[in-house]
């Protein structure tokens, strides 16, 4: 636990610090919810320590986030949105005016207003949630498409370069630093058997068939806050990986997190299934806002779900072999369970691929 009272002094809070607790279930950053008294009224903020093992250039990362969130806010205000500061993250400035602060240990921190009356879900509960979340991501991509200025920084280069993710797995198998490779022979075999899938999207991007867009790149359900009473999409959060990418990375990662019949870390899920009803809601919600997709993008929607799930499973397996250094874990085989779950979902998608395609076609032809 960091000294959050101390952290709070680094920002221009204009409110009295009361208390803070660790918050959320993100796998990457250290997130705290802090209560303040603002001229006597209770108000909450999020203080977040940026994970230095994952992001090696926090200044550029925050430059991206500052640009994207200002652009969203400007748009919302121009539209006279009554809820503008709840519909986008906004950076609370540090004492020196920058959108981040550095503590005595050299850690980078940022502060956001807490988005109230909204929730992020680790596990989906209903079809309207899939519809709303996906609609929010389509809208986010649309808004990001007219972000003025230079190309955003790549905060994690090759983040969704699936062949490189497979290479990283091979390197982890070769070094086998924790002597775990023999215990995961089945999972290694599963990944290797799908090597031919890995370059499909990257090749289409390289050939120019799929355009580069500004995308979020980490669109799992709990990174989209939904209104706690209506389920309406309220705010897209976790903007660390918002950078040049493919719309299909965002769509595929939503499939990964919203269609399975189990939690991401349930490694023993028997007969993990694709919930086709969830998938239909997801596709419909996404297409209702993402009205800019080209033919190559449209024809790879289902495939992107399979690929992003495979890629994520490969990343969990790699981290397991490397001694659990990237994703936060809270039990010894946590990453392995996550990997098994993702690979179970890949299989389920393979088995229902044609039904999923039919749903996509139906949604496109509405
Ligand atoms: P990580 O990169 O570790 O996933 P996130 O930015 O996603 O970090 O934050 C972790 C969790 O904290 C989110 O899933 C969400 O539940 C919560 N959270 C983050 N920012 C806010 C915010 N501004 N308002 C409310 N909840 C937030
Ligand atoms: C991480 O940060 P979080 O928990 O929202 C990861 C994603 C993975 C996801 C798997 C920066 O997302 O890429 O898909 O875990 N984020 C980063 O749950 O690596
Ligand atoms: Mg997150």
mmCIF file of C-alpha atoms and ligand atoms in Angstrom:
data_model
loop_
_atom_site.group_PDB
_atom_site.id
_atom_site.type_symbol
_atom_site.label_atom_id
_atom_site.label_comp_id
_atom_site.label_asym_id
_atom_site.label_seq_id
_atom_site.Cartn_x
_atom_site.Cartn_y
_atom_site.Cartn_z
ATOM 1 C CA UNK A 1 0.000 0.000 0.000
ATOM 2 C CA UNK A 2 1.388 3.359 -0.996
ATOM 3 C CA UNK A 3 1.044 6.485 1.129
ATOM 4 C CA UNK A 4 -1.984 7.943 -0.605
ATOM 5 C CA UNK A 5 -2.176 10.992 1.625
ATOM 6 C CA UNK A 6 1.311 11.840 0.401
ATOM 7 C CA UNK A 7 0.332 11.150 -3.203
ATOM 8 C CA UNK A 8 -2.656 13.442 -2.858
ATOM 9 C CA UNK A 9 -0.366 16.370 -1.982
ATOM 10 C CA UNK A 10 1.219 16.092 -5.438
ATOM 11 C CA UNK A 11 -2.044 17.051 -7.167
ATOM 12 C CA UNK A 12 -4.077 20.222 -7.259
ATOM 13 C CA UNK A 13 -7.002 18.579 -5.455
ATOM 14 C CA UNK A 14 -8.597 21.696 -3.882
ATOM 15 C CA UNK A 15 -10.177 19.336 -1.366
ATOM 16 C CA UNK A 16 -9.192 17.691 1.919
ATOM 17 C CA UNK A 17 -7.925 14.134 1.792
ATOM 18 C CA UNK A 18 -9.960 11.773 3.969
ATOM 19 C CA UNK A 19 -8.968 8.171 3.162
ATOM 20 C CA UNK A 20 -8.044 5.832 0.317
ATOM 21 C CA UNK A 21 -8.388 2.131 -0.441
ATOM 22 C CA UNK A 22 -7.096 -0.173 -3.161
ATOM 23 C CA UNK A 23 -9.728 -0.387 -5.861
ATOM 24 C CA UNK A 24 -10.837 -2.425 -8.880
ATOM 25 C CA UNK A 25 -9.572 -5.604 -10.468
ATOM 26 C CA UNK A 26 -7.283 -4.311 -13.225
ATOM 27 C CA UNK A 27 -4.286 -6.524 -14.013
ATOM 28 C CA UNK A 28 -1.771 -3.748 -14.585
ATOM 29 C CA UNK A 29 -1.749 -0.523 -12.554
ATOM 30 C CA UNK A 30 -2.070 0.179 -8.815
ATOM 31 C CA UNK A 31 -5.483 1.801 -8.506
ATOM 32 C CA UNK A 32 -6.867 3.569 -5.425
ATOM 33 C CA UNK A 33 -10.178 5.157 -4.679
ATOM 34 C CA UNK A 34 -9.683 8.219 -2.482
ATOM 35 C CA UNK A 35 -12.330 10.125 -0.560
ATOM 36 C CA UNK A 36 -11.993 13.864 -0.200
ATOM 37 C CA UNK A 37 -14.003 16.571 1.427
ATOM 38 C CA UNK A 38 -14.632 19.291 -1.137
ATOM 39 C CA UNK A 39 -15.680 22.364 0.809
ATOM 40 C CA UNK A 40 -17.592 19.982 3.034
ATOM 41 C CA UNK A 41 -19.056 17.679 0.365
ATOM 42 C CA UNK A 42 -17.735 14.128 0.034
ATOM 43 C CA UNK A 43 -16.175 13.443 -3.358
ATOM 44 C CA UNK A 44 -14.144 10.553 -4.720
ATOM 45 C CA UNK A 45 -11.111 10.454 -6.998
ATOM 46 C CA UNK A 46 -9.031 7.699 -8.534
ATOM 47 C CA UNK A 47 -5.290 7.863 -7.914
ATOM 48 C CA UNK A 48 -3.344 5.487 -10.063
ATOM 49 C CA UNK A 49 0.300 4.493 -10.079
ATOM 50 C CA UNK A 50 1.369 3.692 -13.630
ATOM 51 C CA UNK A 51 2.994 0.261 -13.826
ATOM 52 C CA UNK A 52 6.668 0.913 -14.685
ATOM 53 C CA UNK A 53 7.297 -2.682 -15.829
ATOM 54 C CA UNK A 54 4.622 -2.337 -18.477
ATOM 55 C CA UNK A 55 4.918 1.286 -19.602
ATOM 56 C CA UNK A 56 8.437 2.523 -20.138
ATOM 57 C CA UNK A 57 7.565 6.055 -21.204
ATOM 58 C CA UNK A 58 4.870 7.369 -18.845
ATOM 59 C CA UNK A 59 5.336 10.962 -19.991
ATOM 60 C CA UNK A 60 4.446 10.138 -23.593
ATOM 61 C CA UNK A 61 1.676 7.846 -22.356
ATOM 62 C CA UNK A 62 0.137 10.713 -20.390
ATOM 63 C CA UNK A 63 0.549 13.009 -23.385
ATOM 64 C CA UNK A 64 -1.673 10.598 -25.338
ATOM 65 C CA UNK A 65 -4.253 10.399 -22.558
ATOM 66 C CA UNK A 66 -4.315 14.151 -22.093
ATOM 67 C CA UNK A 67 -4.922 14.680 -25.822
ATOM 68 C CA UNK A 68 -7.613 12.030 -26.127
ATOM 69 C CA UNK A 69 -9.516 13.060 -23.005
ATOM 70 C CA UNK A 70 -9.381 16.767 -23.873
ATOM 71 C CA UNK A 71 -10.711 16.005 -27.314
ATOM 72 C CA UNK A 72 -13.600 14.002 -25.803
ATOM 73 C CA UNK A 73 -14.374 16.711 -23.298
ATOM 74 C CA UNK A 74 -14.285 19.468 -25.923
ATOM 75 C CA UNK A 75 -16.741 17.499 -28.040
ATOM 76 C CA UNK A 76 -19.083 16.805 -25.132
ATOM 77 C CA UNK A 77 -19.047 20.438 -24.050
ATOM 78 C CA UNK A 78 -19.641 21.620 -27.624
ATOM 79 C CA UNK A 79 -22.704 19.356 -27.651
ATOM 80 C CA UNK A 80 -23.858 20.884 -24.340
ATOM 81 C CA UNK A 81 -23.790 17.455 -22.762
ATOM 82 C CA UNK A 82 -25.177 17.835 -19.229
ATOM 83 C CA UNK A 83 -22.895 15.071 -17.970
ATOM 84 C CA UNK A 84 -19.656 15.872 -19.832
ATOM 85 C CA UNK A 85 -17.269 15.223 -16.928
ATOM 86 C CA UNK A 86 -18.853 11.845 -16.297
ATOM 87 C CA UNK A 87 -18.691 10.761 -19.941
ATOM 88 C CA UNK A 88 -14.936 10.995 -20.289
ATOM 89 C CA UNK A 89 -11.946 10.619 -18.042
ATOM 90 C CA UNK A 90 -10.281 13.957 -17.312
ATOM 91 C CA UNK A 91 -6.837 14.401 -15.801
ATOM 92 C CA UNK A 92 -6.658 16.301 -12.526
ATOM 93 C CA UNK A 93 -3.505 18.398 -12.883
ATOM 94 C CA UNK A 94 -0.522 17.964 -10.621
ATOM 95 C CA UNK A 95 0.727 20.986 -8.635
ATOM 96 C CA UNK A 96 2.961 21.918 -11.552
ATOM 97 C CA UNK A 97 0.080 21.707 -14.055
ATOM 98 C CA UNK A 98 1.202 18.483 -15.708
ATOM 99 C CA UNK A 99 -1.295 15.598 -16.043
ATOM 100 C CA UNK A 100 0.859 13.356 -13.837
ATOM 101 C CA UNK A 101 3.090 13.618 -10.772
ATOM 102 C CA UNK A 102 6.261 11.817 -9.729
ATOM 103 C CA UNK A 103 6.590 10.724 -6.103
ATOM 104 C CA UNK A 104 9.763 10.570 -3.973
ATOM 105 C CA UNK A 105 10.462 7.037 -5.199
ATOM 106 C CA UNK A 106 10.224 8.072 -8.844
ATOM 107 C CA UNK A 107 6.803 6.480 -9.362
ATOM 108 C CA UNK A 108 4.423 8.120 -11.830
ATOM 109 C CA UNK A 109 0.908 8.905 -10.593
ATOM 110 C CA UNK A 110 -2.212 10.316 -12.195
ATOM 111 C CA UNK A 111 -5.584 11.334 -10.830
ATOM 112 C CA UNK A 112 -9.032 11.118 -12.369
ATOM 113 C CA UNK A 113 -12.409 12.134 -10.982
ATOM 114 C CA UNK A 114 -14.251 9.004 -9.873
ATOM 115 C CA UNK A 115 -17.014 8.245 -12.386
ATOM 116 C CA UNK A 116 -20.035 7.944 -10.091
ATOM 117 C CA UNK A 117 -23.197 5.845 -10.452
ATOM 118 C CA UNK A 118 -21.468 3.613 -12.971
ATOM 119 C CA UNK A 119 -19.921 0.158 -12.750
ATOM 120 C CA UNK A 120 -17.324 -1.965 -14.501
ATOM 121 C CA UNK A 121 -18.146 -5.683 -14.618
ATOM 122 C CA UNK A 122 -15.607 -8.496 -14.421
ATOM 123 C CA UNK A 123 -18.243 -10.850 -15.720
ATOM 124 C CA UNK A 124 -21.089 -9.890 -18.008
ATOM 125 C CA UNK A 125 -24.619 -10.229 -16.658
ATOM 126 C CA UNK A 126 -26.962 -9.397 -19.518
ATOM 127 C CA UNK A 127 -27.266 -8.804 -23.259
ATOM 128 C CA UNK A 128 -28.047 -5.075 -22.917
ATOM 129 C CA UNK A 129 -24.666 -4.716 -21.179
ATOM 130 C CA UNK A 130 -22.959 -6.212 -24.238
ATOM 131 C CA UNK A 131 -24.939 -3.939 -26.545
ATOM 132 C CA UNK A 132 -24.189 -0.787 -24.556
ATOM 133 C CA UNK A 133 -20.523 -1.540 -23.957
ATOM 134 C CA UNK A 134 -19.921 -2.284 -27.631
ATOM 135 C CA UNK A 135 -21.798 0.815 -28.707
ATOM 136 C CA UNK A 136 -19.536 2.876 -26.439
ATOM 137 C CA UNK A 137 -16.431 1.436 -28.041
ATOM 138 C CA UNK A 138 -17.705 2.165 -31.554
ATOM 139 C CA UNK A 139 -18.426 5.728 -30.437
ATOM 140 C CA UNK A 140 -14.985 6.001 -28.840
ATOM 141 C CA UNK A 141 -13.326 4.933 -32.102
ATOM 142 C CA UNK A 142 -15.443 7.384 -34.053
ATOM 143 C CA UNK A 143 -14.505 10.237 -31.769
ATOM 144 C CA UNK A 144 -10.826 9.263 -31.834
ATOM 145 C CA UNK A 145 -10.906 9.243 -35.630
ATOM 146 C CA UNK A 146 -10.903 13.024 -35.704
ATOM 147 C CA UNK A 147 -8.367 13.604 -33.001
ATOM 148 C CA UNK A 148 -6.372 16.590 -34.243
ATOM 149 C CA UNK A 149 -2.582 16.629 -34.312
ATOM 150 C CA UNK A 150 0.176 14.118 -34.732
ATOM 151 C CA UNK A 151 -0.049 10.343 -34.651
ATOM 152 C CA UNK A 152 -0.349 9.125 -31.054
ATOM 153 C CA UNK A 153 2.689 7.541 -29.395
ATOM 154 C CA UNK A 154 2.812 3.759 -29.346
ATOM 155 C CA UNK A 155 2.799 3.196 -25.602
ATOM 156 C CA UNK A 156 3.507 -0.522 -26.047
ATOM 157 C CA UNK A 157 4.970 -1.186 -29.501
ATOM 158 C CA UNK A 158 3.572 -4.261 -31.272
ATOM 159 C CA UNK A 159 0.956 -4.651 -28.545
ATOM 160 C CA UNK A 160 -1.358 -6.668 -30.795
ATOM 161 C CA UNK A 161 1.275 -8.074 -33.126
ATOM 162 C CA UNK A 162 0.151 -11.663 -32.594
ATOM 163 C CA UNK A 163 3.095 -13.340 -34.385
ATOM 164 C CA UNK A 164 5.482 -11.464 -32.075
ATOM 165 C CA UNK A 165 3.400 -12.614 -29.099
ATOM 166 C CA UNK A 166 3.863 -16.182 -30.307
ATOM 167 C CA UNK A 167 7.612 -15.586 -30.723
ATOM 168 C CA UNK A 168 7.737 -14.303 -27.155
ATOM 169 C CA UNK A 169 6.048 -17.511 -26.038
ATOM 170 C CA UNK A 170 8.625 -19.576 -27.938
ATOM 171 C CA UNK A 171 11.424 -17.620 -26.257
ATOM 172 C CA UNK A 172 9.868 -18.238 -22.838
ATOM 173 C CA UNK A 173 9.591 -21.957 -23.620
ATOM 174 C CA UNK A 174 13.223 -22.065 -24.750
ATOM 175 C CA UNK A 175 14.548 -20.445 -21.588
ATOM 176 C CA UNK A 176 12.004 -22.109 -19.277
ATOM 177 C CA UNK A 177 13.408 -20.095 -16.384
ATOM 178 C CA UNK A 178 10.944 -21.514 -13.841
ATOM 179 C CA UNK A 179 10.988 -25.090 -15.087
ATOM 180 C CA UNK A 180 7.295 -24.941 -15.920
ATOM 181 C CA UNK A 181 7.243 -25.745 -19.633
ATOM 182 C CA UNK A 182 6.831 -29.497 -19.228
ATOM 183 C CA UNK A 183 3.711 -28.953 -17.105
ATOM 184 C CA UNK A 184 2.024 -26.984 -19.894
ATOM 185 C CA UNK A 185 2.836 -29.133 -22.913
ATOM 186 C CA UNK A 186 -0.854 -29.288 -23.880
ATOM 187 C CA UNK A 187 -1.231 -25.509 -23.840
ATOM 188 C CA UNK A 188 2.012 -25.026 -25.792
ATOM 189 C CA UNK A 189 0.786 -27.484 -28.392
ATOM 190 C CA UNK A 190 -2.565 -25.666 -28.577
ATOM 191 C CA UNK A 191 -0.867 -22.348 -29.324
ATOM 192 C CA UNK A 192 1.579 -23.813 -31.848
ATOM 193 C CA UNK A 193 -1.241 -25.531 -33.712
ATOM 194 C CA UNK A 194 -2.717 -22.094 -34.404
ATOM 195 C CA UNK A 195 0.465 -20.396 -35.619
ATOM 196 C CA UNK A 196 -1.094 -19.887 -39.056
ATOM 197 C CA UNK A 197 -3.875 -17.727 -37.557
ATOM 198 C CA UNK A 198 -1.457 -15.341 -35.866
ATOM 199 C CA UNK A 199 -0.348 -13.196 -38.849
ATOM 200 C CA UNK A 200 -3.767 -12.865 -40.526
ATOM 201 C CA UNK A 201 -4.715 -9.379 -39.262
ATOM 202 C CA UNK A 202 -1.184 -7.994 -39.268
ATOM 203 C CA UNK A 203 -0.783 -9.081 -42.900
ATOM 204 C CA UNK A 204 -4.036 -7.360 -43.893
ATOM 205 C CA UNK A 205 -2.878 -4.209 -42.124
ATOM 206 C CA UNK A 206 0.551 -4.356 -43.787
ATOM 207 C CA UNK A 207 -1.079 -4.787 -47.189
ATOM 208 C CA UNK A 208 -3.300 -1.764 -46.550
ATOM 209 C CA UNK A 209 -6.554 -3.736 -46.663
ATOM 210 C CA UNK A 210 -7.280 -2.919 -43.033
ATOM 211 C CA UNK A 211 -6.666 0.748 -42.121
ATOM 212 C CA UNK A 212 -4.772 2.028 -39.141
ATOM 213 C CA UNK A 213 -7.126 3.875 -36.786
ATOM 214 C CA UNK A 214 -6.880 5.347 -33.308
ATOM 215 C CA UNK A 215 -8.087 2.493 -31.139
ATOM 216 C CA UNK A 216 -8.348 1.665 -27.461
ATOM 217 C CA UNK A 217 -6.704 -1.746 -27.625
ATOM 218 C CA UNK A 218 -7.846 -2.966 -24.198
ATOM 219 C CA UNK A 219 -11.625 -3.116 -24.462
ATOM 220 C CA UNK A 220 -12.451 -5.760 -21.909
ATOM 221 C CA UNK A 221 -15.775 -5.219 -20.240
ATOM 222 C CA UNK A 222 -14.457 -3.763 -16.998
ATOM 223 C CA UNK A 223 -12.766 -0.965 -18.932
ATOM 224 C CA UNK A 224 -16.183 0.349 -19.994
ATOM 225 C CA UNK A 225 -18.237 1.804 -17.168
ATOM 226 C CA UNK A 226 -21.995 1.305 -17.480
ATOM 227 C CA UNK A 227 -24.698 3.282 -15.717
ATOM 228 C CA UNK A 228 -25.575 1.368 -12.580
ATOM 229 C CA UNK A 229 -29.329 1.694 -13.094
ATOM 230 C CA UNK A 230 -29.830 1.810 -16.873
ATOM 231 C CA UNK A 231 -26.696 -0.069 -18.085
ATOM 232 C CA UNK A 232 -26.138 2.733 -20.581
ATOM 233 C CA UNK A 233 -22.466 3.063 -21.575
ATOM 234 C CA UNK A 234 -21.135 5.987 -19.541
ATOM 235 C CA UNK A 235 -17.366 6.187 -19.853
ATOM 236 C CA UNK A 236 -14.561 4.295 -21.575
ATOM 237 C CA UNK A 237 -11.622 4.106 -19.158
ATOM 238 C CA UNK A 238 -8.126 2.559 -19.007
ATOM 239 C CA UNK A 239 -6.723 4.612 -21.871
ATOM 240 C CA UNK A 240 -3.070 3.527 -21.481
ATOM 241 C CA UNK A 241 -3.071 1.633 -24.761
ATOM 242 C CA UNK A 242 -5.090 4.121 -26.804
ATOM 243 C CA UNK A 243 -2.844 4.451 -29.840
ATOM 244 C CA UNK A 244 -2.680 3.545 -33.524
ATOM 245 C CA UNK A 245 -4.227 0.122 -34.034
ATOM 246 C CA UNK A 246 -7.048 -1.710 -35.741
ATOM 247 C CA UNK A 247 -10.755 -1.432 -35.019
ATOM 248 C CA UNK A 248 -10.676 -5.226 -34.977
ATOM 249 C CA UNK A 249 -8.362 -5.276 -31.967
ATOM 250 C CA UNK A 250 -11.082 -3.502 -30.017
ATOM 251 C CA UNK A 251 -13.883 -5.610 -31.407
ATOM 252 C CA UNK A 252 -11.982 -8.867 -30.898
ATOM 253 C CA UNK A 253 -11.130 -8.053 -27.311
ATOM 254 C CA UNK A 254 -14.783 -7.315 -26.600
ATOM 255 C CA UNK A 255 -15.713 -10.719 -27.967
ATOM 256 C CA UNK A 256 -13.056 -12.226 -25.709
ATOM 257 C CA UNK A 257 -14.463 -10.637 -22.599
ATOM 258 C CA UNK A 258 -18.199 -10.583 -23.295
ATOM 259 C CA UNK A 259 -19.238 -13.819 -24.993
ATOM 260 C CA UNK A 260 -17.776 -16.568 -22.781
ATOM 261 C CA UNK A 261 -20.008 -18.396 -20.359
ATOM 262 C CA UNK A 262 -17.416 -18.109 -17.554
ATOM 263 C CA UNK A 263 -15.001 -15.697 -15.869
ATOM 264 C CA UNK A 264 -11.642 -15.000 -17.471
ATOM 265 C CA UNK A 265 -9.711 -16.803 -14.752
ATOM 266 C CA UNK A 266 -11.899 -19.881 -14.450
ATOM 267 C CA UNK A 267 -9.413 -22.446 -15.746
ATOM 268 C CA UNK A 268 -11.661 -25.408 -15.163
ATOM 269 C CA UNK A 269 -14.805 -24.106 -16.838
ATOM 270 C CA UNK A 270 -16.430 -27.264 -18.164
ATOM 271 C CA UNK A 271 -17.580 -26.937 -21.758
ATOM 272 C CA UNK A 272 -16.913 -23.238 -21.942
ATOM 273 C CA UNK A 273 -19.365 -21.871 -24.469
ATOM 274 C CA UNK A 274 -19.893 -18.906 -26.699
ATOM 275 C CA UNK A 275 -23.080 -17.161 -25.671
ATOM 276 C CA UNK A 276 -24.470 -16.416 -29.114
ATOM 277 C CA UNK A 277 -27.119 -14.117 -27.653
ATOM 278 C CA UNK A 278 -24.368 -12.004 -26.079
ATOM 279 C CA UNK A 279 -22.462 -12.030 -29.360
ATOM 280 C CA UNK A 280 -25.499 -10.808 -31.255
ATOM 281 C CA UNK A 281 -25.982 -7.921 -28.811
ATOM 282 C CA UNK A 282 -22.303 -7.069 -29.018
ATOM 283 C CA UNK A 283 -22.215 -7.025 -32.823
ATOM 284 C CA UNK A 284 -25.409 -4.999 -33.019
ATOM 285 C CA UNK A 285 -24.243 -2.443 -30.470
ATOM 286 C CA UNK A 286 -20.876 -2.075 -32.159
ATOM 287 C CA UNK A 287 -22.303 -1.692 -35.670
ATOM 288 C CA UNK A 288 -24.877 0.810 -34.420
ATOM 289 C CA UNK A 289 -22.052 3.249 -33.693
ATOM 290 C CA UNK A 290 -19.081 2.034 -35.780
ATOM 291 C CA UNK A 291 -20.495 3.001 -39.157
ATOM 292 C CA UNK A 292 -17.086 3.504 -40.753
ATOM 293 C CA UNK A 293 -15.815 -0.065 -41.225
ATOM 294 C CA UNK A 294 -14.541 -1.208 -44.615
ATOM 295 C CA UNK A 295 -15.276 -4.607 -46.175
ATOM 296 C CA UNK A 296 -12.091 -6.264 -44.905
ATOM 297 C CA UNK A 297 -12.890 -5.154 -41.371
ATOM 298 C CA UNK A 298 -16.491 -6.339 -41.611
ATOM 299 C CA UNK A 299 -15.474 -9.719 -42.906
ATOM 300 C CA UNK A 300 -13.012 -10.313 -40.065
ATOM 301 C CA UNK A 301 -15.188 -9.419 -37.079
ATOM 302 C CA UNK A 302 -15.693 -13.009 -35.951
ATOM 303 C CA UNK A 303 -12.096 -13.940 -36.717
ATOM 304 C CA UNK A 304 -10.835 -11.021 -34.623
ATOM 305 C CA UNK A 305 -12.676 -12.487 -31.627
ATOM 306 C CA UNK A 306 -10.850 -15.754 -32.063
ATOM 307 C CA UNK A 307 -7.472 -14.103 -32.684
ATOM 308 C CA UNK A 308 -7.579 -11.665 -29.783
ATOM 309 C CA UNK A 309 -8.598 -14.499 -27.459
ATOM 310 C CA UNK A 310 -5.778 -16.696 -28.734
ATOM 311 C CA UNK A 311 -3.316 -13.822 -28.346
ATOM 312 C CA UNK A 312 -4.413 -13.142 -24.795
ATOM 313 C CA UNK A 313 -4.096 -16.855 -23.922
ATOM 314 C CA UNK A 314 -0.586 -16.844 -25.406
ATOM 315 C CA UNK A 315 0.294 -13.810 -23.270
ATOM 316 C CA UNK A 316 -1.003 -15.453 -20.079
ATOM 317 C CA UNK A 317 0.948 -18.624 -20.881
ATOM 318 C CA UNK A 318 4.107 -16.633 -21.590
ATOM 319 C CA UNK A 319 3.755 -14.812 -18.282
ATOM 320 C CA UNK A 320 3.213 -18.108 -16.455
ATOM 321 C CA UNK A 321 6.454 -19.459 -17.965
ATOM 322 C CA UNK A 322 8.296 -16.251 -17.070
ATOM 323 C CA UNK A 323 7.292 -16.448 -13.411
ATOM 324 C CA UNK A 324 4.203 -14.166 -13.387
ATOM 325 C CA UNK A 325 5.933 -10.845 -13.872
ATOM 326 C CA UNK A 326 3.490 -8.954 -16.107
ATOM 327 C CA UNK A 327 -0.115 -9.550 -15.068
ATOM 328 C CA UNK A 328 -1.089 -9.212 -11.414
ATOM 329 C CA UNK A 329 -1.888 -12.611 -9.953
ATOM 330 C CA UNK A 330 -3.327 -13.713 -6.639
ATOM 331 C CA UNK A 331 -2.694 -17.436 -6.710
ATOM 332 C CA UNK A 332 0.191 -19.603 -8.000
ATOM 333 C CA UNK A 333 -1.494 -20.888 -11.168
ATOM 334 C CA UNK A 334 -3.560 -17.798 -11.857
ATOM 335 C CA UNK A 335 -1.999 -17.080 -15.253
ATOM 336 C CA UNK A 336 -2.249 -20.731 -16.232
ATOM 337 C CA UNK A 337 -5.945 -20.787 -15.326
ATOM 338 C CA UNK A 338 -6.451 -17.640 -17.387
ATOM 339 C CA UNK A 339 -4.605 -19.229 -20.306
ATOM 340 C CA UNK A 340 -6.697 -22.400 -20.109
ATOM 341 C CA UNK A 341 -9.845 -20.327 -20.032
ATOM 342 C CA UNK A 342 -8.818 -18.295 -23.085
ATOM 343 C CA UNK A 343 -7.846 -21.401 -25.027
ATOM 344 C CA UNK A 344 -11.184 -22.979 -24.041
ATOM 345 C CA UNK A 345 -12.883 -19.950 -25.512
ATOM 346 C CA UNK A 346 -10.813 -20.174 -28.713
ATOM 347 C CA UNK A 347 -12.037 -23.745 -29.142
ATOM 348 C CA UNK A 348 -15.623 -22.705 -28.475
ATOM 349 C CA UNK A 349 -15.337 -19.922 -31.063
ATOM 350 C CA UNK A 350 -13.901 -22.366 -33.591
ATOM 351 C CA UNK A 351 -16.866 -24.647 -32.975
ATOM 352 C CA UNK A 352 -19.463 -21.892 -33.397
ATOM 353 C CA UNK A 353 -17.647 -19.855 -36.039
ATOM 354 C CA UNK A 354 -20.303 -20.236 -38.708
ATOM 355 C CA UNK A 355 -23.181 -19.377 -36.386
ATOM 356 C CA UNK A 356 -21.239 -16.303 -35.338
ATOM 357 C CA UNK A 357 -20.669 -15.349 -38.971
ATOM 358 C CA UNK A 358 -24.377 -15.704 -39.651
ATOM 359 C CA UNK A 359 -25.092 -13.320 -36.790
ATOM 360 C CA UNK A 360 -22.589 -10.798 -38.177
ATOM 361 C CA UNK A 361 -24.169 -11.002 -41.636
ATOM 362 C CA UNK A 362 -27.641 -10.540 -40.177
ATOM 363 C CA UNK A 363 -26.507 -7.487 -38.230
ATOM 364 C CA UNK A 364 -24.763 -6.010 -41.278
ATOM 365 C CA UNK A 365 -27.824 -6.503 -43.474
ATOM 366 C CA UNK A 366 -30.323 -4.950 -41.104
HETATM 367 P P1 LIG B 1 -5.681 -1.415 -15.119
HETATM 368 O O1 LIG B 1 -4.852 -0.933 -16.253
HETATM 369 O O2 LIG B 1 -4.892 -1.963 -14.004
HETATM 370 O O3 LIG B 1 -6.755 -2.353 -15.609
HETATM 371 P P2 LIG B 1 -7.805 0.583 -14.919
HETATM 372 O O4 LIG B 1 -7.507 1.954 -15.398
HETATM 373 O O5 LIG B 1 -8.638 -0.270 -15.766
HETATM 374 O O6 LIG B 1 -6.400 -0.120 -14.541
HETATM 375 O O7 LIG B 1 -8.481 0.734 -13.484
HETATM 376 C C1 LIG B 1 -8.772 -0.405 -12.693
HETATM 377 C C2 LIG B 1 -10.224 -0.373 -12.281
HETATM 378 O O8 LIG B 1 -10.480 0.789 -11.493
HETATM 379 C C3 LIG B 1 -11.208 -0.284 -13.433
HETATM 380 O O9 LIG B 1 -11.511 -1.558 -13.962
HETATM 381 C C4 LIG B 1 -12.407 0.390 -12.768
HETATM 382 O O10 LIG B 1 -13.169 -0.558 -12.049
HETATM 383 C C5 LIG B 1 -11.757 1.325 -11.757
HETATM 384 N N1 LIG B 1 -11.594 2.695 -12.266
HETATM 385 C C6 LIG B 1 -10.529 3.214 -12.931
HETATM 386 N N2 LIG B 1 -10.714 4.513 -13.202
HETATM 387 C C7 LIG B 1 -11.919 4.848 -12.699
HETATM 388 C C8 LIG B 1 -12.684 6.080 -12.625
HETATM 389 N N3 LIG B 1 -12.222 7.221 -13.114
HETATM 390 N N4 LIG B 1 -13.892 6.031 -11.997
HETATM 391 C C9 LIG B 1 -14.372 4.889 -11.472
HETATM 392 N N5 LIG B 1 -13.699 3.714 -11.497
HETATM 393 C C10 LIG B 1 -12.489 3.689 -12.096
HETATM 394 C C1 LIG B 2 -4.833 -6.264 -19.066
HETATM 395 O O1 LIG B 2 -5.225 -3.495 -17.693
HETATM 396 P P1 LIG B 2 -6.366 -4.460 -17.818
HETATM 397 O O2 LIG B 2 -6.493 -5.372 -16.662
HETATM 398 O O3 LIG B 2 -7.610 -3.727 -18.156
HETATM 399 C C2 LIG B 2 -3.986 -6.080 -20.319
HETATM 400 C C3 LIG B 2 -4.832 -6.439 -21.537
HETATM 401 C C4 LIG B 2 -5.333 -7.870 -21.417
HETATM 402 C C5 LIG B 2 -6.132 -7.990 -20.131
HETATM 403 C C6 LIG B 2 -6.577 -9.408 -19.894
HETATM 404 C C7 LIG B 2 -1.838 -3.028 -20.781
HETATM 405 O O4 LIG B 2 -5.936 -5.365 -19.108
HETATM 406 O O5 LIG B 2 -4.028 -6.346 -22.711
HETATM 407 O O6 LIG B 2 -6.141 -8.196 -22.513
HETATM 408 O O7 LIG B 2 -5.317 -7.585 -18.999
HETATM 409 N N1 LIG B 2 -3.512 -4.702 -20.407
HETATM 410 C C8 LIG B 2 -2.225 -4.451 -20.730
HETATM 411 O O8 LIG B 2 -7.528 -9.423 -18.882
HETATM 412 O O9 LIG B 2 -1.416 -5.334 -20.981
HETATM 413 MG MG1 LIG B 3 -8.327 -2.044 -16.854
#
